[in-house]
C-alpha cells in the first residue's frame, strides 16, 4: 500500500507530479522540499482492522469486528539532499467506525475512535540507470506507533521497519515500475499478552499512461503475504494473502501543485474491500 499513491509515488524522488509529464521531466532531480498529503477511506466487511502506511497490513487488534470503515490522513515530506539521496518523514492518524455484536446483549453496536497512527523516518536512494531502468531503494523505520488492544493503548518505538527496491523505466507514452519489499514487525508487549503481528513480503507493478502533458492514467497491482499472528507464542492466524488492484489519475494544476485520485479493490478475504484516496502534491 502502497498507501495507494500510484506510479508517481514510486517516482517521487525523481519526478515532481506538478511538472509537465513528458520524457524531459520524468527523471529530473531538484534539490529541495516537496510534500504529499493523502486522505484515504478504507472499508471492509471482514473481521480485521488495518494499517495502510507504509503498505497495507492487518494489525494486531484482538477484537473481532463485523465491519470497519477507516478514514486516514497522512502527511509525507521528502527533502532531496543530492540527486541520488532523499530524506523522508511521514506521519498520520485515522478516524475509525467499527461495528460488532455485543457479546452480552447480542445487539449490533458501533465504536468510533480517533487515533494517532505512527511517525516514520527514512531515506530514498536512487542509483545510476542500468540499461533502460533506474533502480531505487527506500528504507523506513517507525519512530513511534500508537496501538490498541483489549483494555490498553500503548506507544511503541522502533518496532517496525520496511525496505523496498524497485526498477522503473519509460516507453512512450508509458512510465512503468516493478518493485518488491519486506516489512518487519517486532513483538509487542501489552498487559494482557505478547503479540507478534507477523512480517510481510510483497511485490507488484505500476504503470502510468501519459494522456497529455498534465494528465496521467495510473494502474497498479500488488500481491502481499503477511505471516501468521502469534499471541504469547501461540499461532492464532494463518498466512494471510492480501492481493490488490488499483486505478486512478493524476492532474497537474500548475508548476507547484498536482492532485491525484485513486481506488483499489481487494482480491481475497484478508484484503480490505476497497480503498478510495485523494492526494495533494506540493513542491516548495
PDB file of C-alpha atoms in Angstrom:
ATOM      1  CA  UNK A   1       0.000   0.000   0.000  1.00  0.00           C
ATOM      2  CA  UNK A   2       1.213   1.227  -1.311  1.00  0.00           C
ATOM      3  CA  UNK A   3      -0.622   3.903   0.657  1.00  0.00           C
ATOM      4  CA  UNK A   4      -2.071   3.649  -2.882  1.00  0.00           C
ATOM      5  CA  UNK A   5      -0.231   6.565  -4.383  1.00  0.00           C
ATOM      6  CA  UNK A   6       0.439   5.051  -7.787  1.00  0.00           C
ATOM      7  CA  UNK A   7       3.378   5.293 -10.144  1.00  0.00           C
ATOM      8  CA  UNK A   8       4.152   8.911  -9.344  1.00  0.00           C
ATOM      9  CA  UNK A   9       4.753   7.974  -5.728  1.00  0.00           C
ATOM     10  CA  UNK A  10       7.189   5.331  -6.868  1.00  0.00           C
ATOM     11  CA  UNK A  11       8.921   8.025  -8.878  1.00  0.00           C
ATOM     12  CA  UNK A  12       8.656  10.627  -6.133  1.00  0.00           C
ATOM     13  CA  UNK A  13      12.382  11.128  -5.732  1.00  0.00           C
ATOM     14  CA  UNK A  14      12.843  11.683  -9.455  1.00  0.00           C
ATOM     15  CA  UNK A  15       9.604  13.188 -10.724  1.00  0.00           C
ATOM     16  CA  UNK A  16       7.562  16.012  -9.275  1.00  0.00           C
ATOM     17  CA  UNK A  17       3.923  15.313 -10.076  1.00  0.00           C
ATOM     18  CA  UNK A  18       3.353  19.012 -10.707  1.00  0.00           C
ATOM     19  CA  UNK A  19       5.855  19.088 -13.572  1.00  0.00           C
ATOM     20  CA  UNK A  20       4.581  18.600 -17.080  1.00  0.00           C
ATOM     21  CA  UNK A  21       4.568  14.865 -17.685  1.00  0.00           C
ATOM     22  CA  UNK A  22       6.931  14.284 -20.565  1.00  0.00           C
ATOM     23  CA  UNK A  23      10.186  12.490 -21.233  1.00  0.00           C
ATOM     24  CA  UNK A  24      12.279  15.541 -20.301  1.00  0.00           C
ATOM     25  CA  UNK A  25      10.816  15.804 -16.784  1.00  0.00           C
ATOM     26  CA  UNK A  26      10.312  12.147 -15.864  1.00  0.00           C
ATOM     27  CA  UNK A  27      13.677  11.613 -14.215  1.00  0.00           C
ATOM     28  CA  UNK A  28      14.623  15.191 -13.365  1.00  0.00           C
ATOM     29  CA  UNK A  29      16.098  15.820  -9.911  1.00  0.00           C
ATOM     30  CA  UNK A  30      15.862  19.072  -7.988  1.00  0.00           C
ATOM     31  CA  UNK A  31      17.342  19.924  -4.593  1.00  0.00           C
ATOM     32  CA  UNK A  32      14.633  20.942  -2.134  1.00  0.00           C
ATOM     33  CA  UNK A  33      11.440  20.011  -0.325  1.00  0.00           C
ATOM     34  CA  UNK A  34       8.161  18.547  -1.509  1.00  0.00           C
ATOM     35  CA  UNK A  35       5.136  17.151   0.280  1.00  0.00           C
ATOM     36  CA  UNK A  36       2.359  14.621  -0.300  1.00  0.00           C
ATOM     37  CA  UNK A  37      -0.896  14.973   1.659  1.00  0.00           C
ATOM     38  CA  UNK A  38      -3.096  11.875   1.431  1.00  0.00           C
ATOM     39  CA  UNK A  39      -6.693  11.299   2.509  1.00  0.00           C
ATOM     40  CA  UNK A  40      -7.882   7.688   2.179  1.00  0.00           C
ATOM     41  CA  UNK A  41     -11.145   5.926   3.036  1.00  0.00           C
ATOM     42  CA  UNK A  42     -10.872   2.188   3.729  1.00  0.00           C
ATOM     43  CA  UNK A  43     -13.907  -0.079   4.070  1.00  0.00           C
ATOM     44  CA  UNK A  44     -14.133  -3.783   4.772  1.00  0.00           C
ATOM     45  CA  UNK A  45     -16.721  -6.350   5.762  1.00  0.00           C
ATOM     46  CA  UNK A  46     -14.226  -8.776   7.287  1.00  0.00           C
ATOM     47  CA  UNK A  47     -13.195  -9.030  10.977  1.00  0.00           C
ATOM     48  CA  UNK A  48      -9.823  -7.274  10.532  1.00  0.00           C
ATOM     49  CA  UNK A  49      -8.663  -3.733  11.134  1.00  0.00           C
ATOM     50  CA  UNK A  50      -5.791  -2.363   9.045  1.00  0.00           C
ATOM     51  CA  UNK A  51      -2.873  -0.008   8.714  1.00  0.00           C
ATOM     52  CA  UNK A  52      -2.106   1.410   5.273  1.00  0.00           C
ATOM     53  CA  UNK A  53       1.296   3.068   5.742  1.00  0.00           C
ATOM     54  CA  UNK A  54       3.888   2.274   4.536  1.00  0.00           C
ATOM     55  CA  UNK A  55       1.832  -0.503   2.922  1.00  0.00           C
ATOM     56  CA  UNK A  56      -1.418  -2.355   3.589  1.00  0.00           C
ATOM     57  CA  UNK A  57      -1.349  -4.761   6.516  1.00  0.00           C
ATOM     58  CA  UNK A  58      -3.626  -6.402   9.072  1.00  0.00           C
ATOM     59  CA  UNK A  59      -2.972  -5.003  12.528  1.00  0.00           C
ATOM     60  CA  UNK A  60      -2.931  -6.984  15.744  1.00  0.00           C
ATOM     61  CA  UNK A  61      -6.197  -5.861  17.383  1.00  0.00           C
ATOM     62  CA  UNK A  62      -7.633  -8.845  19.245  1.00  0.00           C
ATOM     63  CA  UNK A  63     -11.248  -7.752  18.737  1.00  0.00           C
ATOM     64  CA  UNK A  64     -13.347  -9.380  16.009  1.00  0.00           C
ATOM     65  CA  UNK A  65     -15.289  -6.787  14.008  1.00  0.00           C
ATOM     66  CA  UNK A  66     -18.255  -7.240  11.674  1.00  0.00           C
ATOM     67  CA  UNK A  67     -17.418  -4.182   9.621  1.00  0.00           C
ATOM     68  CA  UNK A  68     -14.776  -1.441   9.669  1.00  0.00           C
ATOM     69  CA  UNK A  69     -14.562   1.941   7.947  1.00  0.00           C
ATOM     70  CA  UNK A  70     -11.374   3.957   8.471  1.00  0.00           C
ATOM     71  CA  UNK A  71     -10.588   7.464   7.235  1.00  0.00           C
ATOM     72  CA  UNK A  72      -6.816   8.058   7.091  1.00  0.00           C
ATOM     73  CA  UNK A  73      -4.941  11.349   6.868  1.00  0.00           C
ATOM     74  CA  UNK A  74      -1.225  11.054   6.169  1.00  0.00           C
ATOM     75  CA  UNK A  75       1.411  13.742   5.583  1.00  0.00           C
ATOM     76  CA  UNK A  76       4.748  12.950   3.944  1.00  0.00           C
ATOM     77  CA  UNK A  77       7.684  15.312   3.433  1.00  0.00           C
ATOM     78  CA  UNK A  78      10.575  14.414   1.125  1.00  0.00           C
ATOM     79  CA  UNK A  79      13.749  16.513   1.042  1.00  0.00           C
ATOM     80  CA  UNK A  80      16.267  15.960  -1.736  1.00  0.00           C
ATOM     81  CA  UNK A  81      19.809  16.430  -0.449  1.00  0.00           C
ATOM     82  CA  UNK A  82      21.585  15.274  -3.604  1.00  0.00           C
ATOM     83  CA  UNK A  83      20.348  13.937  -6.958  1.00  0.00           C
ATOM     84  CA  UNK A  84      20.674  10.405  -5.578  1.00  0.00           C
ATOM     85  CA  UNK A  85      19.634  10.778  -1.935  1.00  0.00           C
ATOM     86  CA  UNK A  86      16.381  11.883  -0.280  1.00  0.00           C
ATOM     87  CA  UNK A  87      15.265  12.066   3.331  1.00  0.00           C
ATOM     88  CA  UNK A  88      11.623  11.416   4.147  1.00  0.00           C
ATOM     89  CA  UNK A  89       9.380  11.756   7.179  1.00  0.00           C
ATOM     90  CA  UNK A  90       5.773  10.639   7.278  1.00  0.00           C
ATOM     91  CA  UNK A  91       3.080  10.660   9.943  1.00  0.00           C
ATOM     92  CA  UNK A  92      -0.656  10.308  10.217  1.00  0.00           C
ATOM     93  CA  UNK A  93      -3.774   9.184  12.007  1.00  0.00           C
ATOM     94  CA  UNK A  94      -7.236   7.817  11.355  1.00  0.00           C
ATOM     95  CA  UNK A  95     -10.879   8.032  12.344  1.00  0.00           C
ATOM     96  CA  UNK A  96     -12.457   4.583  12.576  1.00  0.00           C
ATOM     97  CA  UNK A  97     -16.020   3.304  12.846  1.00  0.00           C
ATOM     98  CA  UNK A  98     -16.009  -0.362  13.832  1.00  0.00           C
ATOM     99  CA  UNK A  99     -19.199  -2.403  14.161  1.00  0.00           C
ATOM    100  CA  UNK A 100     -19.707  -5.561  16.186  1.00  0.00           C
ATOM    101  CA  UNK A 101     -22.287  -7.636  18.058  1.00  0.00           C
ATOM    102  CA  UNK A 102     -22.361  -7.089  21.816  1.00  0.00           C
ATOM    103  CA  UNK A 103     -21.389 -10.393  23.415  1.00  0.00           C
ATOM    104  CA  UNK A 104     -23.871  -9.883  26.299  1.00  0.00           C
ATOM    105  CA  UNK A 105     -26.993  -8.436  24.654  1.00  0.00           C
ATOM    106  CA  UNK A 106     -26.370  -9.585  21.085  1.00  0.00           C
ATOM    107  CA  UNK A 107     -27.188  -6.063  19.871  1.00  0.00           C
ATOM    108  CA  UNK A 108     -25.441  -4.678  16.807  1.00  0.00           C
ATOM    109  CA  UNK A 109     -23.143  -1.970  18.198  1.00  0.00           C
ATOM    110  CA  UNK A 110     -20.643   0.510  16.801  1.00  0.00           C
ATOM    111  CA  UNK A 111     -17.455   2.039  18.199  1.00  0.00           C
ATOM    112  CA  UNK A 112     -15.990   5.316  16.931  1.00  0.00           C
ATOM    113  CA  UNK A 113     -12.373   6.238  17.635  1.00  0.00           C
ATOM    114  CA  UNK A 114      -9.917   8.972  16.641  1.00  0.00           C
ATOM    115  CA  UNK A 115      -6.335   7.692  16.619  1.00  0.00           C
ATOM    116  CA  UNK A 116      -2.775   8.827  16.035  1.00  0.00           C
ATOM    117  CA  UNK A 117      -1.153   6.051  13.977  1.00  0.00           C
ATOM    118  CA  UNK A 118       2.572   6.448  13.561  1.00  0.00           C
ATOM    119  CA  UNK A 119       5.566   8.579  12.635  1.00  0.00           C
ATOM    120  CA  UNK A 120       8.115   7.152  10.176  1.00  0.00           C
ATOM    121  CA  UNK A 121      11.605   8.313   9.197  1.00  0.00           C
ATOM    122  CA  UNK A 122      13.634   7.037   6.266  1.00  0.00           C
ATOM    123  CA  UNK A 123      15.588   7.658   3.090  1.00  0.00           C
ATOM    124  CA  UNK A 124      15.405   7.004  -0.652  1.00  0.00           C
ATOM    125  CA  UNK A 125      18.496   6.156  -2.682  1.00  0.00           C
ATOM    126  CA  UNK A 126      18.347   6.389  -6.472  1.00  0.00           C
ATOM    127  CA  UNK A 127      21.111   4.696  -8.434  1.00  0.00           C
ATOM    128  CA  UNK A 128      22.526   5.214 -11.889  1.00  0.00           C
ATOM    129  CA  UNK A 129      20.461   3.822 -14.751  1.00  0.00           C
ATOM    130  CA  UNK A 130      21.010   0.198 -15.733  1.00  0.00           C
ATOM    131  CA  UNK A 131      20.123  -0.333 -19.390  1.00  0.00           C
ATOM    132  CA  UNK A 132      16.639   1.218 -19.614  1.00  0.00           C
ATOM    133  CA  UNK A 133      15.896   1.043 -15.876  1.00  0.00           C
ATOM    134  CA  UNK A 134      16.521   3.353 -12.923  1.00  0.00           C
ATOM    135  CA  UNK A 135      16.973   1.434  -9.609  1.00  0.00           C
ATOM    136  CA  UNK A 136      15.783   2.801  -6.297  1.00  0.00           C
ATOM    137  CA  UNK A 137      15.884   1.642  -2.660  1.00  0.00           C
ATOM    138  CA  UNK A 138      13.610   3.030   0.055  1.00  0.00           C
ATOM    139  CA  UNK A 139      14.053   2.305   3.770  1.00  0.00           C
ATOM    140  CA  UNK A 140      11.792   3.459   6.602  1.00  0.00           C
ATOM    141  CA  UNK A 141      11.577   2.842  10.353  1.00  0.00           C
ATOM    142  CA  UNK A 142       8.689   3.649  12.665  1.00  0.00           C
ATOM    143  CA  UNK A 143       9.887   6.179  15.253  1.00  0.00           C
ATOM    144  CA  UNK A 144       6.629   5.806  17.201  1.00  0.00           C
ATOM    145  CA  UNK A 145       3.456   3.728  16.756  1.00  0.00           C
ATOM    146  CA  UNK A 146       0.346   4.065  18.912  1.00  0.00           C
ATOM    147  CA  UNK A 147      -1.524   0.768  19.066  1.00  0.00           C
ATOM    148  CA  UNK A 148      -4.584  -0.618  20.828  1.00  0.00           C
ATOM    149  CA  UNK A 149      -5.653  -3.958  22.145  1.00  0.00           C
ATOM    150  CA  UNK A 150      -8.188  -5.057  24.745  1.00  0.00           C
ATOM    151  CA  UNK A 151      -8.102  -2.673  27.747  1.00  0.00           C
ATOM    152  CA  UNK A 152      -4.863  -0.901  26.726  1.00  0.00           C
ATOM    153  CA  UNK A 153      -3.470   1.720  24.372  1.00  0.00           C
ATOM    154  CA  UNK A 154       0.323   1.888  24.218  1.00  0.00           C
ATOM    155  CA  UNK A 155       3.127   3.637  22.350  1.00  0.00           C
ATOM    156  CA  UNK A 156       5.877   1.552  20.737  1.00  0.00           C
ATOM    157  CA  UNK A 157       9.228   2.823  19.495  1.00  0.00           C
ATOM    158  CA  UNK A 158      11.379   1.491  16.631  1.00  0.00           C
ATOM    159  CA  UNK A 159       9.334  -1.720  16.388  1.00  0.00           C
ATOM    160  CA  UNK A 160       8.654  -1.753  12.628  1.00  0.00           C
ATOM    161  CA  UNK A 161      10.853  -1.335   9.550  1.00  0.00           C
ATOM    162  CA  UNK A 162      10.174  -1.504   5.822  1.00  0.00           C
ATOM    163  CA  UNK A 163      12.585  -1.808   2.901  1.00  0.00           C
ATOM    164  CA  UNK A 164      11.622  -1.689  -0.759  1.00  0.00           C
ATOM    165  CA  UNK A 165      13.519  -1.963  -4.051  1.00  0.00           C
ATOM    166  CA  UNK A 166      12.127  -1.019  -7.442  1.00  0.00           C
ATOM    167  CA  UNK A 167      13.117  -0.603 -11.056  1.00  0.00           C
ATOM    168  CA  UNK A 168      11.384   1.931 -13.268  1.00  0.00           C
ATOM    169  CA  UNK A 169      11.556   2.938 -16.865  1.00  0.00           C
ATOM    170  CA  UNK A 170       9.853   4.812 -19.687  1.00  0.00           C
ATOM    171  CA  UNK A 171       8.473   3.712 -23.018  1.00  0.00           C
ATOM    172  CA  UNK A 172       6.489   6.444 -24.754  1.00  0.00           C
ATOM    173  CA  UNK A 173       3.791   7.109 -23.543  1.00  0.00           C
ATOM    174  CA  UNK A 174       4.092   4.784 -20.515  1.00  0.00           C
ATOM    175  CA  UNK A 175       6.079   5.084 -17.269  1.00  0.00           C
ATOM    176  CA  UNK A 176       6.362   1.693 -15.570  1.00  0.00           C
ATOM    177  CA  UNK A 177       7.896   0.115 -12.493  1.00  0.00           C
ATOM    178  CA  UNK A 178       8.263  -3.232 -10.750  1.00  0.00           C
ATOM    179  CA  UNK A 179       9.025  -3.491  -7.049  1.00  0.00           C
ATOM    180  CA  UNK A 180       9.413  -5.830  -4.110  1.00  0.00           C
ATOM    181  CA  UNK A 181       9.674  -5.211  -0.393  1.00  0.00           C
ATOM    182  CA  UNK A 182       9.816  -6.620   3.116  1.00  0.00           C
ATOM    183  CA  UNK A 183       8.148  -5.347   6.287  1.00  0.00           C
ATOM    184  CA  UNK A 184       9.331  -6.375   9.745  1.00  0.00           C
ATOM    185  CA  UNK A 185       7.303  -6.173  12.973  1.00  0.00           C
ATOM    186  CA  UNK A 186       8.942  -6.835  16.337  1.00  0.00           C
ATOM    187  CA  UNK A 187       6.954  -8.375  19.193  1.00  0.00           C
ATOM    188  CA  UNK A 188       4.644  -6.038  21.149  1.00  0.00           C
ATOM    189  CA  UNK A 189       4.224  -6.448  24.911  1.00  0.00           C
ATOM    190  CA  UNK A 190       0.799  -5.453  26.232  1.00  0.00           C
ATOM    191  CA  UNK A 191      -0.553  -6.019  29.751  1.00  0.00           C
ATOM    192  CA  UNK A 192      -2.712  -8.934  28.659  1.00  0.00           C
ATOM    193  CA  UNK A 193      -0.396 -10.600  26.142  1.00  0.00           C
ATOM    194  CA  UNK A 194       2.712 -10.546  23.987  1.00  0.00           C
ATOM    195  CA  UNK A 195       1.620 -10.164  20.365  1.00  0.00           C
ATOM    196  CA  UNK A 196       3.558 -10.858  17.171  1.00  0.00           C
ATOM    197  CA  UNK A 197       1.678  -9.270  14.287  1.00  0.00           C
ATOM    198  CA  UNK A 198       3.626 -11.084  11.604  1.00  0.00           C
ATOM    199  CA  UNK A 199       6.031  -9.877   8.927  1.00  0.00           C
ATOM    200  CA  UNK A 200       5.192  -9.204   5.309  1.00  0.00           C
ATOM    201  CA  UNK A 201       6.703  -9.665   1.876  1.00  0.00           C
ATOM    202  CA  UNK A 202       5.218  -8.106  -1.224  1.00  0.00           C
ATOM    203  CA  UNK A 203       5.775  -7.481  -4.913  1.00  0.00           C
ATOM    204  CA  UNK A 204       3.905  -5.633  -7.620  1.00  0.00           C
ATOM    205  CA  UNK A 205       3.964  -3.326 -10.584  1.00  0.00           C
ATOM    206  CA  UNK A 206       2.656   0.072 -11.657  1.00  0.00           C
ATOM    207  CA  UNK A 207       2.253   1.857 -14.939  1.00  0.00           C
ATOM    208  CA  UNK A 208       1.250   5.400 -15.722  1.00  0.00           C
ATOM    209  CA  UNK A 209      -0.050   6.251 -19.200  1.00  0.00           C
ATOM    210  CA  UNK A 210       0.687   9.862 -20.138  1.00  0.00           C
ATOM    211  CA  UNK A 211      -2.511  11.120 -21.756  1.00  0.00           C
ATOM    212  CA  UNK A 212      -1.361  14.749 -22.046  1.00  0.00           C
ATOM    213  CA  UNK A 213       1.346  16.995 -20.556  1.00  0.00           C
ATOM    214  CA  UNK A 214      -0.907  17.413 -17.497  1.00  0.00           C
ATOM    215  CA  UNK A 215      -2.867  14.159 -17.095  1.00  0.00           C
ATOM    216  CA  UNK A 216      -1.921  10.510 -16.493  1.00  0.00           C
ATOM    217  CA  UNK A 217      -3.935   7.318 -16.164  1.00  0.00           C
ATOM    218  CA  UNK A 218      -2.446   5.212 -13.341  1.00  0.00           C
ATOM    219  CA  UNK A 219      -2.790   1.435 -12.902  1.00  0.00           C
ATOM    220  CA  UNK A 220      -1.253  -0.988 -10.418  1.00  0.00           C
ATOM    221  CA  UNK A 221      -1.354  -4.481  -8.947  1.00  0.00           C
ATOM    222  CA  UNK A 222       0.233  -5.893  -5.799  1.00  0.00           C
ATOM    223  CA  UNK A 223       0.486  -9.227  -4.016  1.00  0.00           C
ATOM    224  CA  UNK A 224       1.287  -9.173  -0.300  1.00  0.00           C
ATOM    225  CA  UNK A 225       1.756 -12.027   2.147  1.00  0.00           C
ATOM    226  CA  UNK A 226       1.640 -11.471   5.910  1.00  0.00           C
ATOM    227  CA  UNK A 227       2.907 -14.244   8.174  1.00  0.00           C
ATOM    228  CA  UNK A 228       0.759 -15.668  10.949  1.00  0.00           C
ATOM    229  CA  UNK A 229      -0.011 -13.722  14.100  1.00  0.00           C
ATOM    230  CA  UNK A 230       1.043 -15.179  17.465  1.00  0.00           C
ATOM    231  CA  UNK A 231      -0.243 -14.401  20.955  1.00  0.00           C
ATOM    232  CA  UNK A 232       2.051 -15.462  23.791  1.00  0.00           C
ATOM    233  CA  UNK A 233       3.896 -17.627  21.283  1.00  0.00           C
ATOM    234  CA  UNK A 234       0.754 -19.471  20.126  1.00  0.00           C
ATOM    235  CA  UNK A 235      -0.291 -19.065  16.495  1.00  0.00           C
ATOM    236  CA  UNK A 236      -3.821 -17.683  16.128  1.00  0.00           C
ATOM    237  CA  UNK A 237      -3.957 -16.970  12.379  1.00  0.00           C
ATOM    238  CA  UNK A 238      -2.741 -18.453   9.126  1.00  0.00           C
ATOM    239  CA  UNK A 239      -0.540 -16.901   6.447  1.00  0.00           C
ATOM    240  CA  UNK A 240      -2.617 -14.057   5.019  1.00  0.00           C
ATOM    241  CA  UNK A 241      -2.721 -13.293   1.291  1.00  0.00           C
ATOM    242  CA  UNK A 242      -3.560  -9.636   0.545  1.00  0.00           C
ATOM    243  CA  UNK A 243      -3.774  -9.017  -3.233  1.00  0.00           C
ATOM    244  CA  UNK A 244      -4.979  -5.655  -4.555  1.00  0.00           C
ATOM    245  CA  UNK A 245      -5.559  -3.987  -7.924  1.00  0.00           C
ATOM    246  CA  UNK A 246      -5.733  -0.217  -8.313  1.00  0.00           C
ATOM    247  CA  UNK A 247      -6.517   2.553 -10.748  1.00  0.00           C
ATOM    248  CA  UNK A 248      -6.523   6.341 -10.752  1.00  0.00           C
ATOM    249  CA  UNK A 249      -5.440   9.555 -12.418  1.00  0.00           C
ATOM    250  CA  UNK A 250      -3.068  12.461 -11.708  1.00  0.00           C
ATOM    251  CA  UNK A 251      -3.651  16.054 -12.840  1.00  0.00           C
ATOM    252  CA  UNK A 252      -1.002  18.792 -12.793  1.00  0.00           C
ATOM    253  CA  UNK A 253      -2.698  22.014 -11.650  1.00  0.00           C
ATOM    254  CA  UNK A 254       0.333  24.288 -12.067  1.00  0.00           C
ATOM    255  CA  UNK A 255       4.116  24.264 -11.760  1.00  0.00           C
ATOM    256  CA  UNK A 256       3.976  23.629  -7.997  1.00  0.00           C
ATOM    257  CA  UNK A 257       0.787  21.668  -7.327  1.00  0.00           C
ATOM    258  CA  UNK A 258      -0.871  18.479  -8.522  1.00  0.00           C
ATOM    259  CA  UNK A 259      -3.735  16.273  -7.362  1.00  0.00           C
ATOM    260  CA  UNK A 260      -4.366  12.559  -7.851  1.00  0.00           C
ATOM    261  CA  UNK A 261      -7.345  10.319  -7.177  1.00  0.00           C
ATOM    262  CA  UNK A 262      -7.159   6.553  -6.885  1.00  0.00           C
ATOM    263  CA  UNK A 263      -9.109   3.497  -5.854  1.00  0.00           C
ATOM    264  CA  UNK A 264      -8.112  -0.075  -5.061  1.00  0.00           C
ATOM    265  CA  UNK A 265     -10.009  -3.324  -4.669  1.00  0.00           C
ATOM    266  CA  UNK A 266      -9.033  -6.313  -2.561  1.00  0.00           C
ATOM    267  CA  UNK A 267      -8.759  -9.774  -4.067  1.00  0.00           C
ATOM    268  CA  UNK A 268      -9.076 -12.040  -1.002  1.00  0.00           C
ATOM    269  CA  UNK A 269     -10.998 -12.356   2.259  1.00  0.00           C
ATOM    270  CA  UNK A 270      -7.978 -10.955   4.161  1.00  0.00           C
ATOM    271  CA  UNK A 271      -7.767  -7.809   1.997  1.00  0.00           C
ATOM    272  CA  UNK A 272      -9.847  -4.665   2.547  1.00  0.00           C
ATOM    273  CA  UNK A 273     -12.858  -4.473   0.262  1.00  0.00           C
ATOM    274  CA  UNK A 274     -11.946  -1.059  -1.120  1.00  0.00           C
ATOM    275  CA  UNK A 275      -9.767   1.999  -0.548  1.00  0.00           C
ATOM    276  CA  UNK A 276     -10.506   5.372  -2.132  1.00  0.00           C
ATOM    277  CA  UNK A 277      -7.879   8.090  -1.913  1.00  0.00           C
ATOM    278  CA  UNK A 278      -7.107  11.649  -2.918  1.00  0.00           C
ATOM    279  CA  UNK A 279      -3.554  13.028  -2.786  1.00  0.00           C
ATOM    280  CA  UNK A 280      -2.267  16.597  -2.942  1.00  0.00           C
ATOM    281  CA  UNK A 281       1.292  17.057  -4.262  1.00  0.00           C
ATOM    282  CA  UNK A 282       3.230  20.215  -3.496  1.00  0.00           C
ATOM    283  CA  UNK A 283       6.807  21.321  -4.143  1.00  0.00           C
ATOM    284  CA  UNK A 284       8.434  24.306  -2.485  1.00  0.00           C
TER     285      UNK A 284
END
